[in-house]
Tab-separated table of C-alpha atoms and ligand atoms in Angstrom:
chain	number	residue	atom	x	y	z
A	1	MET	CA	301.731	-0.745	-35.089
A	2	THR	CA	302.190	-0.666	-38.877
A	3	PRO	CA	300.341	-2.831	-41.711
A	4	ASP	CA	303.491	-5.331	-41.683
A	5	ARG	CA	303.977	-5.235	-38.610
A	6	ASN	CA	299.902	-6.195	-37.478
A	7	LYS	CA	300.502	-8.505	-40.893
A	8	ALA	CA	303.723	-10.495	-39.626
A	9	ALA	CA	301.456	-10.035	-35.980
A	10	ARG	CA	298.545	-11.600	-37.227
A	11	GLU	CA	300.780	-14.371	-39.022
A	12	LEU	CA	302.690	-15.198	-35.334
A	13	LEU	CA	299.508	-15.456	-34.364
A	14	ALA	CA	298.532	-17.625	-36.146
A	15	PHE	CA	301.424	-20.379	-36.144
A	16	TYR	CA	301.208	-20.593	-32.718
A	17	ALA	CA	297.099	-21.443	-32.815
A	18	GLU	CA	298.422	-24.683	-35.569
A	19	ALA	CA	300.902	-25.774	-33.027
A	20	GLY	CA	298.777	-25.365	-30.264
A	21	VAL	CA	299.993	-21.910	-28.268
A	22	ASP	CA	295.960	-20.662	-27.867
A	23	ALA	CA	296.254	-19.091	-24.822
A	24	ALA	CA	298.193	-16.995	-22.907
A	25	ILE	CA	299.895	-17.160	-19.644
A	26	GLY	CA	301.334	-13.499	-19.634
A	27	GLU	CA	300.940	-9.825	-19.519
A	28	GLN	CA	304.567	-9.704	-21.220
A	29	ALA	CA	305.844	-11.355	-23.898
A	30	LYS	CA	309.175	-13.184	-21.959
A	31	ASP	CA	312.186	-14.595	-24.330
A	32	ARG	CA	312.702	-17.809	-22.225
A	33	LEU	CA	315.281	-19.463	-24.185
A	34	SER	CA	318.166	-15.913	-23.263
A	35	GLU	CA	316.624	-15.816	-19.528
A	36	PRO	CA	320.050	-17.941	-17.227
A	37	GLU	CA	319.550	-21.493	-16.568
A	38	PRO	CA	317.355	-22.275	-13.737
A	39	PRO	CA	320.031	-22.983	-10.840
A	40	ALA	CA	319.520	-27.111	-9.748
A	41	ALA	CA	316.710	-27.312	-7.888
A	42	PRO	CA	318.062	-29.219	-3.901
A	43	ALA	CA	318.014	-33.183	-4.009
A	44	VAL	CA	314.659	-33.435	-1.661
A	45	GLU	CA	314.878	-36.245	0.293
A	46	ARG	CA	311.809	-38.626	-1.212
A	47	PRO	CA	310.348	-40.058	2.022
A	48	ARG	CA	311.183	-43.037	3.299
A	49	ALA	CA	307.811	-45.139	5.039
A	50	GLU	CA	310.272	-46.792	7.871
A	51	ALA	CA	311.088	-43.068	8.725
A	52	PRO	CA	310.938	-42.686	12.133
A	53	ARG	CA	307.686	-40.959	13.475
A	54	ASN	CA	308.396	-37.574	15.304
A	55	THR	CA	306.465	-38.822	17.973
A	56	GLY	CA	306.524	-35.067	19.878
A	57	GLY	CA	309.317	-34.203	21.333
A	58	THR	CA	311.007	-31.605	21.783
A	59	SER	CA	312.426	-30.068	18.912
A	60	PRO	CA	308.831	-28.352	16.822
A	61	ALA	CA	308.231	-29.658	14.201
A	62	ARG	CA	309.153	-28.986	10.336
A	63	THR	CA	306.287	-27.948	8.450
A	64	ALA	CA	306.824	-29.605	5.194
A	65	ASP	CA	307.543	-27.119	1.877
A	66	PRO	CA	304.367	-28.126	-0.131
A	67	ARG	CA	306.987	-27.164	-3.295
A	68	LEU	CA	309.444	-30.186	-2.234
A	69	SER	CA	306.639	-32.136	-0.291
A	70	ALA	CA	306.655	-35.720	-3.375
A	71	PRO	CA	303.410	-36.829	-3.815
A	72	PRO	CA	301.718	-39.900	-1.349
A	73	ALA	CA	303.561	-42.885	-2.078
A	74	ARG	CA	301.346	-44.819	-4.795
A	75	PRO	CA	301.237	-49.281	-4.150
A	76	ALA	CA	303.274	-50.352	-6.237
A	77	ALA	CA	301.892	-52.639	-8.491
A	78	PRO	CA	303.038	-56.287	-9.200
A	79	PRO	CA	305.242	-56.464	-11.929
A	80	PRO	CA	302.967	-57.923	-14.665
A	81	PRO	CA	303.281	-61.971	-15.072
A	82	THR	CA	305.371	-63.597	-17.748
A	83	PRO	CA	304.120	-65.707	-20.702
A	84	ASP	CA	305.264	-68.588	-19.222
A	85	ALA	CA	303.665	-67.866	-16.306
A	86	ALA	CA	300.905	-66.253	-17.362
A	87	VAL	CA	300.106	-69.679	-19.289
A	88	MET	CA	300.944	-72.564	-16.411
A	89	ALA	CA	298.176	-70.021	-13.837
A	90	ALA	CA	295.976	-69.744	-17.243
A	91	ARG	CA	296.476	-73.823	-16.857
A	92	GLU	CA	296.138	-74.289	-13.296
A	93	ALA	CA	293.147	-72.180	-12.723
A	94	ALA	CA	290.650	-73.758	-16.498
A	95	ARG	CA	291.644	-76.838	-13.876
A	96	GLY	CA	289.813	-75.879	-11.227
A	97	ALA	CA	286.861	-75.134	-12.277
A	98	ALA	CA	285.123	-77.455	-12.153
A	99	ASN	CA	281.776	-76.851	-14.702
A	100	LEU	CA	280.508	-73.388	-16.639
A	101	ASP	CA	279.515	-70.817	-14.241
A	102	GLU	CA	282.979	-72.143	-11.707
A	103	LEU	CA	284.824	-71.915	-14.739
A	104	ARG	CA	283.288	-67.675	-15.322
A	105	ALA	CA	284.091	-67.232	-12.459
A	106	ILE	CA	287.486	-68.653	-13.062
A	107	LEU	CA	288.008	-66.442	-15.103
A	108	ASP	CA	286.633	-63.152	-13.852
A	109	ARG	CA	289.057	-63.494	-11.832
A	110	PHE	CA	293.080	-64.371	-13.560
A	111	ASP	CA	294.676	-61.160	-14.400
A	112	GLY	CA	296.914	-61.939	-16.370
A	113	CYS	CA	296.011	-61.291	-19.670
A	114	SER	CA	296.469	-58.035	-20.469
A	115	LEU	CA	294.029	-57.777	-22.716
A	116	LYS	CA	291.555	-57.769	-20.104
A	117	GLY	CA	292.365	-54.214	-19.407
A	118	GLY	CA	291.689	-52.792	-22.444
A	119	ALA	CA	288.072	-54.381	-21.948
A	120	SER	CA	285.018	-52.838	-20.948
A	121	ARG	CA	283.527	-56.506	-19.857
A	122	LEU	CA	284.597	-60.572	-19.633
A	123	VAL	CA	283.171	-62.394	-22.896
A	124	PHE	CA	282.384	-65.719	-22.421
A	125	ALA	CA	279.692	-67.649	-24.582
A	126	ASP	CA	276.009	-67.433	-25.495
A	127	GLY	CA	273.554	-70.051	-26.689
A	128	THR	CA	273.311	-73.028	-24.039
A	129	PRO	CA	276.202	-75.668	-22.483
A	130	GLY	CA	275.744	-79.159	-22.833
A	131	SER	CA	274.721	-77.773	-26.698
A	132	ARG	CA	275.137	-81.119	-29.207
A	133	LEU	CA	277.192	-78.293	-31.640
A	134	MET	CA	279.666	-75.469	-30.133
A	135	PHE	CA	281.243	-72.484	-32.189
A	136	VAL	CA	284.693	-70.874	-30.899
A	137	GLY	CA	284.980	-67.401	-33.484
A	138	GLU	CA	288.009	-65.042	-32.610
A	139	ALA	CA	287.893	-62.514	-30.213
A	140	PRO	CA	284.585	-60.040	-29.366
A	141	GLY	CA	283.779	-56.563	-31.632
A	142	ALA	CA	283.039	-53.403	-30.121
A	143	GLU	CA	279.285	-54.727	-29.726
A	144	GLU	CA	280.528	-58.362	-28.274
A	145	ASP	CA	282.801	-55.919	-25.783
A	146	LYS	CA	279.551	-53.594	-24.749
A	147	GLN	CA	276.300	-56.350	-24.437
A	148	GLY	CA	278.615	-59.249	-22.823
A	149	PHE	CA	278.178	-61.873	-25.730
A	150	PRO	CA	280.087	-63.156	-27.832
A	151	PHE	CA	278.539	-62.998	-31.518
A	152	VAL	CA	276.491	-60.783	-31.230
A	153	GLY	CA	277.801	-57.207	-33.598
A	154	ARG	CA	277.432	-57.882	-37.871
A	155	SER	CA	279.025	-60.900	-38.303
A	156	GLY	CA	277.143	-62.064	-35.086
A	157	GLN	CA	273.382	-61.550	-36.975
A	158	LEU	CA	274.845	-63.166	-39.953
A	159	LEU	CA	275.879	-65.955	-37.593
A	160	ASP	CA	273.018	-66.324	-36.431
A	161	ARG	CA	270.845	-66.738	-39.935
A	162	MET	CA	273.419	-69.691	-41.355
A	163	LEU	CA	272.293	-71.598	-38.088
A	164	ALA	CA	268.395	-70.469	-38.480
A	165	ALA	CA	268.816	-71.310	-42.363
A	166	ILE	CA	269.744	-75.116	-40.716
A	167	GLY	CA	267.088	-75.157	-38.712
A	168	LEU	CA	269.572	-74.311	-35.643
A	169	ASP	CA	269.400	-71.267	-33.082
A	170	ARG	CA	271.407	-69.639	-30.141
A	171	SER	CA	269.065	-71.543	-27.502
A	172	LYS	CA	270.710	-75.405	-29.472
A	173	VAL	CA	274.215	-74.536	-29.888
A	174	TYR	CA	276.497	-73.128	-27.061
A	175	ILE	CA	279.513	-69.964	-28.697
A	176	ALA	CA	282.426	-69.070	-26.926
A	177	ASN	CA	285.732	-67.360	-28.733
A	178	ILE	CA	289.598	-67.544	-28.500
A	179	VAL	CA	289.783	-64.498	-26.441
A	180	PRO	CA	287.652	-63.658	-23.426
A	181	TRP	CA	287.872	-59.771	-24.197
A	182	ARG	CA	288.629	-57.279	-26.737
A	183	PRO	CA	291.895	-56.594	-28.751
A	184	PRO	CA	291.631	-52.840	-28.616
A	185	GLY	CA	290.897	-51.687	-32.516
A	186	ASN	CA	289.523	-55.689	-32.901
A	187	ARG	CA	293.433	-56.379	-33.605
A	188	THR	CA	293.416	-59.838	-33.887
A	189	PRO	CA	294.849	-61.123	-30.556
A	190	THR	CA	298.309	-62.626	-30.418
A	191	PRO	CA	299.913	-65.358	-29.826
A	192	VAL	CA	301.372	-64.460	-26.376
A	193	GLU	CA	297.539	-63.721	-25.490
A	194	THR	CA	296.001	-66.693	-27.316
A	195	GLN	CA	298.540	-68.788	-25.546
A	196	ILE	CA	297.088	-67.346	-22.456
A	197	CYS	CA	293.242	-67.869	-22.902
A	198	LEU	CA	293.709	-71.014	-24.459
A	199	PRO	CA	293.789	-73.370	-21.650
A	200	PHE	CA	290.358	-71.796	-20.194
A	201	VAL	CA	288.404	-72.664	-23.872
A	202	GLN	CA	289.745	-75.641	-23.785
A	203	ARG	CA	288.221	-76.213	-20.473
A	204	GLN	CA	285.370	-75.213	-21.615
A	205	ILE	CA	284.776	-77.297	-24.865
A	206	GLU	CA	285.685	-79.857	-22.580
A	207	LEU	CA	282.875	-79.066	-20.166
A	208	CYS	CA	280.253	-77.845	-22.451
A	209	ASP	CA	281.051	-81.614	-23.939
A	210	PRO	CA	279.663	-80.691	-27.683
A	211	ASP	CA	279.605	-84.052	-30.776
A	212	VAL	CA	280.794	-81.446	-33.207
A	213	LEU	CA	282.505	-78.547	-32.989
A	214	VAL	CA	283.598	-76.073	-35.730
A	215	THR	CA	286.685	-73.145	-35.388
A	216	VAL	CA	284.978	-70.399	-37.290
A	217	GLY	CA	288.003	-68.260	-38.863
A	218	GLN	CA	291.407	-68.767	-38.713
A	219	PRO	CA	292.165	-67.801	-35.797
A	220	SER	CA	290.214	-70.153	-33.682
A	221	THR	CA	291.597	-72.813	-36.609
A	222	GLY	CA	294.937	-72.502	-35.741
A	223	ALA	CA	295.029	-72.373	-31.529
A	224	LEU	CA	292.241	-75.457	-31.169
A	225	LEU	CA	293.398	-77.213	-34.501
A	226	ASN	CA	296.619	-76.475	-35.234
A	227	VAL	CA	295.613	-76.005	-38.897
A	228	GLN	CA	297.596	-73.579	-40.526
A	229	GLY	CA	294.999	-72.192	-44.179
A	230	ILE	CA	291.469	-72.007	-43.482
A	231	MET	CA	290.746	-72.023	-47.582
A	232	LYS	CA	292.532	-75.588	-48.563
A	233	ASN	CA	290.952	-76.808	-44.599
A	234	ARG	CA	287.456	-75.229	-44.103
A	235	GLY	CA	284.629	-77.905	-44.242
A	236	ARG	CA	286.743	-81.239	-42.981
A	237	TRP	CA	286.947	-83.242	-40.896
A	238	PHE	CA	289.587	-83.116	-37.447
A	239	SER	CA	289.617	-84.601	-34.473
A	240	TYR	CA	289.445	-82.586	-31.220
A	241	GLN	CA	291.247	-84.172	-27.754
A	242	THR	CA	289.418	-82.781	-24.992
A	243	GLY	CA	291.340	-84.845	-22.254
A	244	THR	CA	288.144	-87.133	-22.460
A	245	ARG	CA	287.083	-87.377	-25.562
A	246	GLU	CA	287.504	-86.971	-29.509
A	247	ILE	CA	285.624	-84.993	-30.655
A	248	ARG	CA	284.317	-84.086	-34.676
A	249	ALA	CA	285.893	-80.939	-35.318
A	250	MET	CA	285.439	-78.414	-38.606
A	251	PRO	CA	286.799	-75.792	-39.415
A	252	MET	CA	284.532	-73.135	-41.116
A	253	LEU	CA	285.393	-69.132	-43.003
A	254	HIS	CA	284.731	-66.565	-40.680
A	255	PRO	CA	281.295	-64.815	-41.360
A	256	ALA	CA	282.599	-61.453	-40.751
A	257	TYR	CA	285.093	-62.133	-44.028
A	258	LEU	CA	281.952	-63.179	-46.099
A	259	LEU	CA	279.861	-59.930	-44.941
A	260	ARG	CA	283.044	-58.618	-47.207
A	261	SER	CA	283.327	-61.581	-49.046
A	262	PRO	CA	279.581	-63.015	-49.892
A	263	ILE	CA	281.450	-65.098	-52.503
A	264	GLY	CA	282.660	-67.502	-48.746
A	265	LYS	CA	279.027	-67.969	-48.808
A	266	ARG	CA	278.903	-71.042	-50.964
A	267	LEU	CA	281.483	-72.781	-49.057
A	268	ALA	CA	279.520	-72.135	-45.897
A	269	TRP	CA	276.006	-72.989	-46.601
A	270	ARG	CA	277.989	-76.523	-48.053
A	271	ASP	CA	279.550	-77.062	-44.838
A	272	LEU	CA	276.306	-76.005	-43.132
A	273	LEU	CA	274.575	-78.772	-44.651
A	274	ALA	CA	277.396	-80.832	-44.091
A	275	ILE	CA	277.832	-79.758	-40.207
A	276	LYS	CA	273.700	-80.772	-40.255
A	277	LYS	CA	274.266	-83.822	-41.126
A	278	ALA	CA	276.898	-84.765	-38.414
A	279	LEU	CA	274.700	-84.304	-36.522
A	280	GLY	CA	271.856	-86.603	-37.518
B	1	URA	N1	284.119	-62.483	-34.422
B	1	URA	C1	284.672	-63.317	-33.387
B	1	URA	O1	284.914	-64.563	-33.681
B	1	URA	N2	284.069	-63.442	-32.270
B	1	URA	C2	283.061	-61.906	-31.802
B	1	URA	O2	282.633	-62.364	-30.638
B	1	URA	C3	282.406	-61.853	-32.755
B	1	URA	C4	282.681	-61.460	-33.073
């Protein structure tokens, strides 16, 4: 090969490698672009589920041509429910839970929210059921998805310190999220995902029956209290109706926000003191 051709061949190989072509599959180079089009493959009849079986009559059994046989039929997955149907199913399912253990089991079996498919596990709650103070956050993150408990990552550690600042710890509160499965890439749950999971967290609040409910961050505040604007609503008291009684509720800045904007801790401290006072 002349030095010129050598250089050209090296450059061509480098181009192939960059394009992902990094394995030789034949001894001879083949210009497939100049090959004639292959004849159309004969139509293959797919095996039908109820095709009559050869029960061993006189005709010789035909051996299937492995090149033509279709892959084994997989049972078709049921189509996902429409969002409306999923919300209705969630309401019905959540209503059927007589206590928090039943609610967790029902939620674990519930297939109406697509977040479940991408998560490692259900993140239901932490703390003590029946506590006087309940927190509801947004959604599990990577660490919560790994451990199965809400608020155990960096923002959870800050939440623990905030609780300690008013003389509380996880054993004295109950903690849940609006959606119990980790959204892919930690994105905010969509409105549809939130609406589908909402009946479960509403039932969770009803069954925990706290005296004070704290919505942590805007997604939880919007979903449970139906108000927009965490900055203007944090620290204000709202009324949350469980269906059986009214609970005092307060939106609070999310610890993940406080980690990014420590200046907000001053406001969070004020809110924590108001929560402490409300508990008496
Ligand atoms: N953020 C939340 O809102 N919930 C968690 O469980 C963790 C982080």
